[in-house]
């Protein structure tokens, strides 16, 4: 078997590639062993995903939605203790759904907590725009999702088709950052964090941490020698915690998607008419008081 990104033999590769990392709540959308070789898997883990997860929005979003790390740890975020004099003292905070912990840098800072101080937590609602790491991440996910949707048993045939120039640009950009300086994408919130969806068959509600799909837009239809050809633009749509990200698979240009949105009343391609959404009522961020468990960081 050959790796879909570097095309080297991957028969001895052991890693299982998660399209969206486990640390963003994806457990099931994975590629089979060897589809992505260990070297490429490690490259994406350290150079793209780790960088992305350390960005302020992703730290803040994972912290407040209690999405744990791959190893089951709660995410720590920087907060500020405000003492009586109004001075801000940095500290780290995490919350596992039951207990909040504040990690102080200096034991003297404990005064800011005990003597009627406040804690300020920065809440970052969206990733920074025109984000290079996010764009490379979307390119990686889009390329992998093409492979995922073909399924392992059909992959042999599809792998030749994947070497077509319409996919090559995306592969090189995702894996090597080559071919274009920045691949633009679309980003917007389509539902709130913590919104619930109702499943009509079981009547249970559930939260969607992430979902993905393709959108194909038909541009033209041609008939040549009795055969009909469709001219399509293919987009990859990924939703994480209610934010929709869209990237064009064929070329670094997102304008076609913006036009499509205009025509479709800005309804997301992943929204279905059967969706019943129950908006999350505003939940207070856990109150941090001196009663909560404190661990002093040495
Ligand atoms: Zn590889």
Coordinates of C-alpha atoms and ligand atoms in Angstrom, one line a residue:
X1 CA 0.0 0.0 0.0
X2 CA 1.2 3.5 -0.7
X3 CA 0.6 6.6 1.4
X4 CA -2.0 9.0 -0.1
X5 CA 0.2 12.1 0.7
X6 CA 3.8 11.1 0.0
X7 CA 3.1 8.1 -2.2
X8 CA 5.8 6.0 -0.4
X9 CA 5.2 2.5 0.6
X10 CA 3.2 2.4 3.9
X11 CA 2.9 -1.4 4.5
X12 CA 4.6 -1.2 7.8
X13 CA 2.9 2.0 9.0
X14 CA 1.0 1.6 12.3
X15 CA -0.8 4.8 12.7
X16 CA -4.5 5.4 12.1
X17 CA -5.3 8.8 10.7
X18 CA -8.2 10.7 12.3
X19 CA -9.5 13.2 9.8
X20 CA -10.4 15.6 12.5
X21 CA -8.2 15.0 15.6
X22 CA -9.5 13.2 18.6
X23 CA -8.8 16.3 20.6
X24 CA -11.6 18.0 18.7
X25 CA -14.0 15.3 19.5
X26 CA -13.7 12.9 16.6
X27 CA -13.6 9.3 17.5
X28 CA -15.0 7.5 14.4
X29 CA -14.0 9.3 11.2
X30 CA -10.7 7.6 10.6
X31 CA -8.7 6.2 7.6
X32 CA -7.5 2.6 7.5
X33 CA -4.0 1.7 8.6
X34 CA -1.5 2.7 6.0
X35 CA -3.7 5.1 4.1
X36 CA -1.5 7.8 5.6
X37 CA 2.0 6.6 6.5
X38 CA 3.6 7.1 9.9
X39 CA 5.8 9.9 8.7
X40 CA 3.0 12.0 7.2
X41 CA 0.7 11.2 10.2
X42 CA 3.4 12.5 12.5
X43 CA 4.0 15.6 10.3
X44 CA 0.3 16.6 10.4
X45 CA 0.1 15.8 14.2
X46 CA 3.1 18.0 15.1
X47 CA 3.2 20.7 12.4
X48 CA -0.5 21.3 11.7
X49 CA -2.8 19.9 14.4
X50 CA -0.7 20.7 17.4
X51 CA -0.2 24.3 16.2
X52 CA -3.9 24.6 15.5
X53 CA -5.0 23.3 18.9
X54 CA -2.7 25.7 20.6
X55 CA -4.3 28.7 18.9
X56 CA -6.2 30.9 21.5
X57 CA -9.7 30.1 20.0
X58 CA -9.2 26.3 20.0
X59 CA -7.8 26.4 23.6
X60 CA -10.7 28.5 24.7
X61 CA -13.4 26.5 22.8
X62 CA -12.1 23.1 24.0
X63 CA -11.8 24.4 27.6
X64 CA -15.3 25.8 27.7
X65 CA -16.9 22.8 26.0
X66 CA -14.9 20.3 28.2
X67 CA -13.4 18.5 25.2
X68 CA -10.5 16.5 26.6
X69 CA -7.1 15.8 25.1
X70 CA -6.4 12.5 23.4
X71 CA -5.0 11.3 26.8
X72 CA -8.2 12.3 28.6
X73 CA -6.9 15.4 30.2
X74 CA -8.8 18.7 30.6
X75 CA -7.5 21.6 28.6
X76 CA -5.8 24.3 30.5
X77 CA -6.4 27.9 29.6
X78 CA -4.7 31.1 30.7
X79 CA -6.9 33.2 33.0
X80 CA -6.2 36.3 35.0
X81 CA -6.7 36.8 38.7
X82 CA -7.6 40.4 39.5
X83 CA -6.5 41.4 43.0
X84 CA -7.9 44.2 45.1
X85 CA -5.6 46.8 43.6
X86 CA -7.0 45.8 40.2
X87 CA -3.8 44.2 39.0
X88 CA -4.0 41.2 36.7
X89 CA -2.1 38.1 37.7
X90 CA -1.8 35.3 35.1
X91 CA -2.7 31.8 36.1
X92 CA -3.8 28.6 34.4
X93 CA -7.3 27.1 34.7
X94 CA -9.0 23.9 33.8
X95 CA -12.4 22.4 34.4
X96 CA -13.4 18.7 34.0
X97 CA -17.2 19.2 34.3
X98 CA -17.2 18.9 38.1
X99 CA -14.2 20.7 39.4
X100 CA -12.3 23.7 38.4
X101 CA -8.6 24.0 39.2
X102 CA -6.5 27.1 39.2
X103 CA -2.8 26.7 38.8
X104 CA -0.9 29.6 40.2
X105 CA 2.6 30.5 39.0
X106 CA 3.6 31.9 42.4
X107 CA 2.3 30.9 45.8
X108 CA 2.0 34.7 46.7
X109 CA -0.7 35.0 44.0
X110 CA -3.0 33.0 46.3
X111 CA -3.8 36.3 48.0
X112 CA -5.5 37.5 44.8
X113 CA -7.9 34.6 45.1
X114 CA -8.6 34.6 48.8
X115 CA -8.9 38.3 49.5
X116 CA -12.0 38.9 47.4
X117 CA -10.2 38.9 44.0
X118 CA -11.9 38.0 40.7
X119 CA -11.0 35.6 37.9
X120 CA -11.2 36.8 34.3
X121 CA -11.3 34.1 31.6
X122 CA -10.8 35.3 28.0
X123 CA -13.6 33.9 25.8
X124 CA -12.6 33.6 22.2
X125 CA -15.5 32.9 19.9
X126 CA -13.9 32.4 16.5
X127 CA -10.5 31.5 15.1
X128 CA -8.4 34.2 13.7
X129 CA -9.3 35.0 10.0
X130 CA -7.0 34.1 7.1
X131 CA -5.4 31.6 9.2
X132 CA -2.6 29.7 7.4
X133 CA -2.5 26.7 9.7
X134 CA -6.3 26.4 9.6
X135 CA -6.2 26.5 5.8
X136 CA -3.5 23.7 5.6
X137 CA -5.6 21.8 8.1
X138 CA -8.8 22.1 6.0
X139 CA -6.8 21.0 2.9
X140 CA -5.6 17.9 4.7
X141 CA -9.1 17.0 6.0
X142 CA -10.6 17.6 2.5
X143 CA -8.0 15.3 0.8
X144 CA -8.5 12.6 3.4
X145 CA -12.3 12.8 3.3
X146 CA -12.1 12.1 -0.5
X147 CA -10.3 8.9 0.4
X148 CA -12.6 8.1 3.3
X149 CA -15.7 8.4 1.2
X150 CA -14.3 5.9 -1.5
X151 CA -13.9 3.3 1.2
X152 CA -11.0 0.9 1.5
X153 CA -12.3 -1.8 -0.9
X154 CA -12.5 0.6 -3.8
X155 CA -9.4 2.6 -3.0
X156 CA -7.0 0.8 -5.4
X157 CA -8.9 2.0 -8.4
X158 CA -9.6 5.5 -6.9
X159 CA -5.9 6.0 -6.0
X160 CA -5.0 6.5 -9.7
X161 CA -7.8 8.9 -10.1
X162 CA -6.6 10.8 -7.1
X163 CA -3.3 11.5 -8.9
X164 CA -5.2 13.6 -11.4
X165 CA -4.1 17.3 -11.5
X166 CA -7.4 18.5 -10.0
X167 CA -6.4 16.9 -6.7
X168 CA -2.6 17.3 -6.9
X169 CA -2.6 20.9 -6.0
X170 CA -4.6 20.2 -2.8
X171 CA -2.3 17.3 -1.8
X172 CA 0.9 19.3 -2.2
X173 CA -0.5 22.3 -0.4
X174 CA -1.8 20.1 2.5
X175 CA 1.4 18.1 2.9
X176 CA 4.2 20.4 1.8
X177 CA 2.7 23.9 1.8
X178 CA 3.5 24.1 -1.9
X179 CA 1.7 25.3 -4.9
X180 CA 0.1 28.4 -3.4
X181 CA 1.0 30.8 -0.6
X182 CA -2.5 30.7 1.0
X183 CA -5.5 28.6 0.1
X184 CA -8.6 30.7 1.0
X185 CA -11.6 29.2 2.8
X186 CA -14.9 30.3 4.1
X187 CA -15.6 30.6 7.9
X188 CA -18.9 31.4 9.6
X189 CA -21.0 30.4 12.6
X190 CA -24.1 28.4 11.6
X191 CA -25.3 27.3 15.1
X192 CA -24.3 27.9 18.7
X193 CA -21.8 25.9 20.8
X194 CA -23.7 23.3 22.8
X195 CA -26.9 23.5 20.7
X196 CA -28.7 20.2 20.7
X197 CA -30.3 18.4 17.7
X198 CA -33.2 16.1 18.1
X199 CA -33.2 12.6 16.5
X200 CA -36.7 11.9 15.5
X201 CA -36.4 8.1 15.4
X202 CA -35.3 7.8 19.0
X203 CA -36.6 11.2 20.2
X204 CA -33.3 11.8 21.9
X205 CA -31.3 15.0 21.6
X206 CA -27.6 15.0 20.9
X207 CA -24.8 17.5 20.4
X208 CA -22.8 17.7 17.2
X209 CA -19.2 18.3 17.9
X210 CA -18.2 18.0 14.3
X211 CA -19.7 17.0 11.0
X212 CA -18.5 17.0 7.4
X213 CA -19.7 16.6 3.8
X214 CA -19.0 17.5 0.2
X215 CA -20.9 20.1 -1.8
X216 CA -20.8 19.8 -5.5
X217 CA -22.0 22.7 -7.6
X218 CA -22.9 22.0 -11.2
X219 CA -21.5 24.7 -13.5
X220 CA -22.2 23.3 -16.9
X221 CA -23.4 20.2 -18.8
X222 CA -21.9 19.2 -22.1
X223 CA -22.8 16.5 -24.6
X224 CA -20.0 15.2 -26.7
X225 CA -20.4 12.2 -29.0
X226 CA -23.6 11.2 -27.2
X227 CA -21.9 11.2 -23.8
X228 CA -22.9 13.7 -21.2
X229 CA -20.3 15.5 -19.1
X230 CA -20.9 17.5 -16.0
X231 CA -18.7 20.3 -15.1
X232 CA -18.6 20.5 -11.3
X233 CA -16.9 22.4 -8.5
X234 CA -16.3 20.3 -5.4
X235 CA -16.2 21.9 -1.9
X236 CA -15.4 20.3 1.4
X237 CA -17.6 21.4 4.3
X238 CA -16.5 20.9 7.9
X239 CA -18.4 22.1 10.9
X240 CA -16.7 22.1 14.3
X241 CA -18.6 23.4 17.4
X242 CA -21.1 25.2 15.2
X243 CA -18.5 27.0 12.9
X244 CA -18.7 26.0 9.3
X245 CA -15.4 26.0 7.3
X246 CA -15.5 25.4 3.5
X247 CA -12.6 24.9 1.1
X248 CA -12.7 24.4 -2.6
X249 CA -11.0 21.2 -3.6
X250 CA -10.0 22.0 -7.2
X251 CA -8.3 25.4 -6.8
X252 CA -7.5 28.1 -4.2
X253 CA -10.6 30.2 -4.8
X254 CA -13.7 30.4 -2.6
X255 CA -15.8 32.8 -4.6
X256 CA -17.9 30.1 -6.2
X257 CA -19.1 29.1 -2.7
X258 CA -20.0 32.6 -1.8
X259 CA -22.1 32.9 -4.9
X260 CA -23.8 29.5 -4.1
X261 CA -24.6 30.8 -0.6
X262 CA -26.2 33.9 -1.9
X263 CA -28.4 31.8 -4.2
X264 CA -29.3 29.4 -1.3
X265 CA -30.3 32.0 1.3
X266 CA -27.1 31.4 3.2
X267 CA -28.3 27.9 4.3
X268 CA -25.4 25.6 5.1
X269 CA -25.0 22.5 2.8
X270 CA -24.8 20.4 6.0
X271 CA -28.2 21.6 7.3
X272 CA -31.0 19.3 6.5
X273 CA -34.7 20.2 6.5
X274 CA -35.3 17.4 9.0
X275 CA -33.0 19.0 11.5
X276 CA -34.6 20.1 14.7
X277 CA -32.3 22.3 16.6
X278 CA -32.7 23.2 20.2
X279 CA -30.5 26.2 21.0
X280 CA -28.4 26.0 24.1
X281 CA -29.6 28.3 26.8
X282 CA -26.8 30.5 28.0
X283 CA -24.9 28.5 30.5
X284 CA -22.9 30.3 33.0
X285 CA -19.2 29.8 32.9
X286 CA -18.4 27.9 36.1
X287 CA -17.9 30.3 38.9
X288 CA -14.5 30.2 40.2
X289 CA -14.3 30.8 43.9
X290 CA -11.8 29.9 46.5
X291 CA -14.0 26.9 47.4
X292 CA -12.9 25.2 44.2
X293 CA -9.9 22.9 44.3
X294 CA -6.6 24.7 43.9
X295 CA -3.4 23.2 43.0
X296 CA -0.3 25.2 43.4
X297 CA 2.1 25.0 40.5
X298 CA 5.6 24.9 41.6
Ligands
LIG1 ZN1 3.3 9.6 3.6

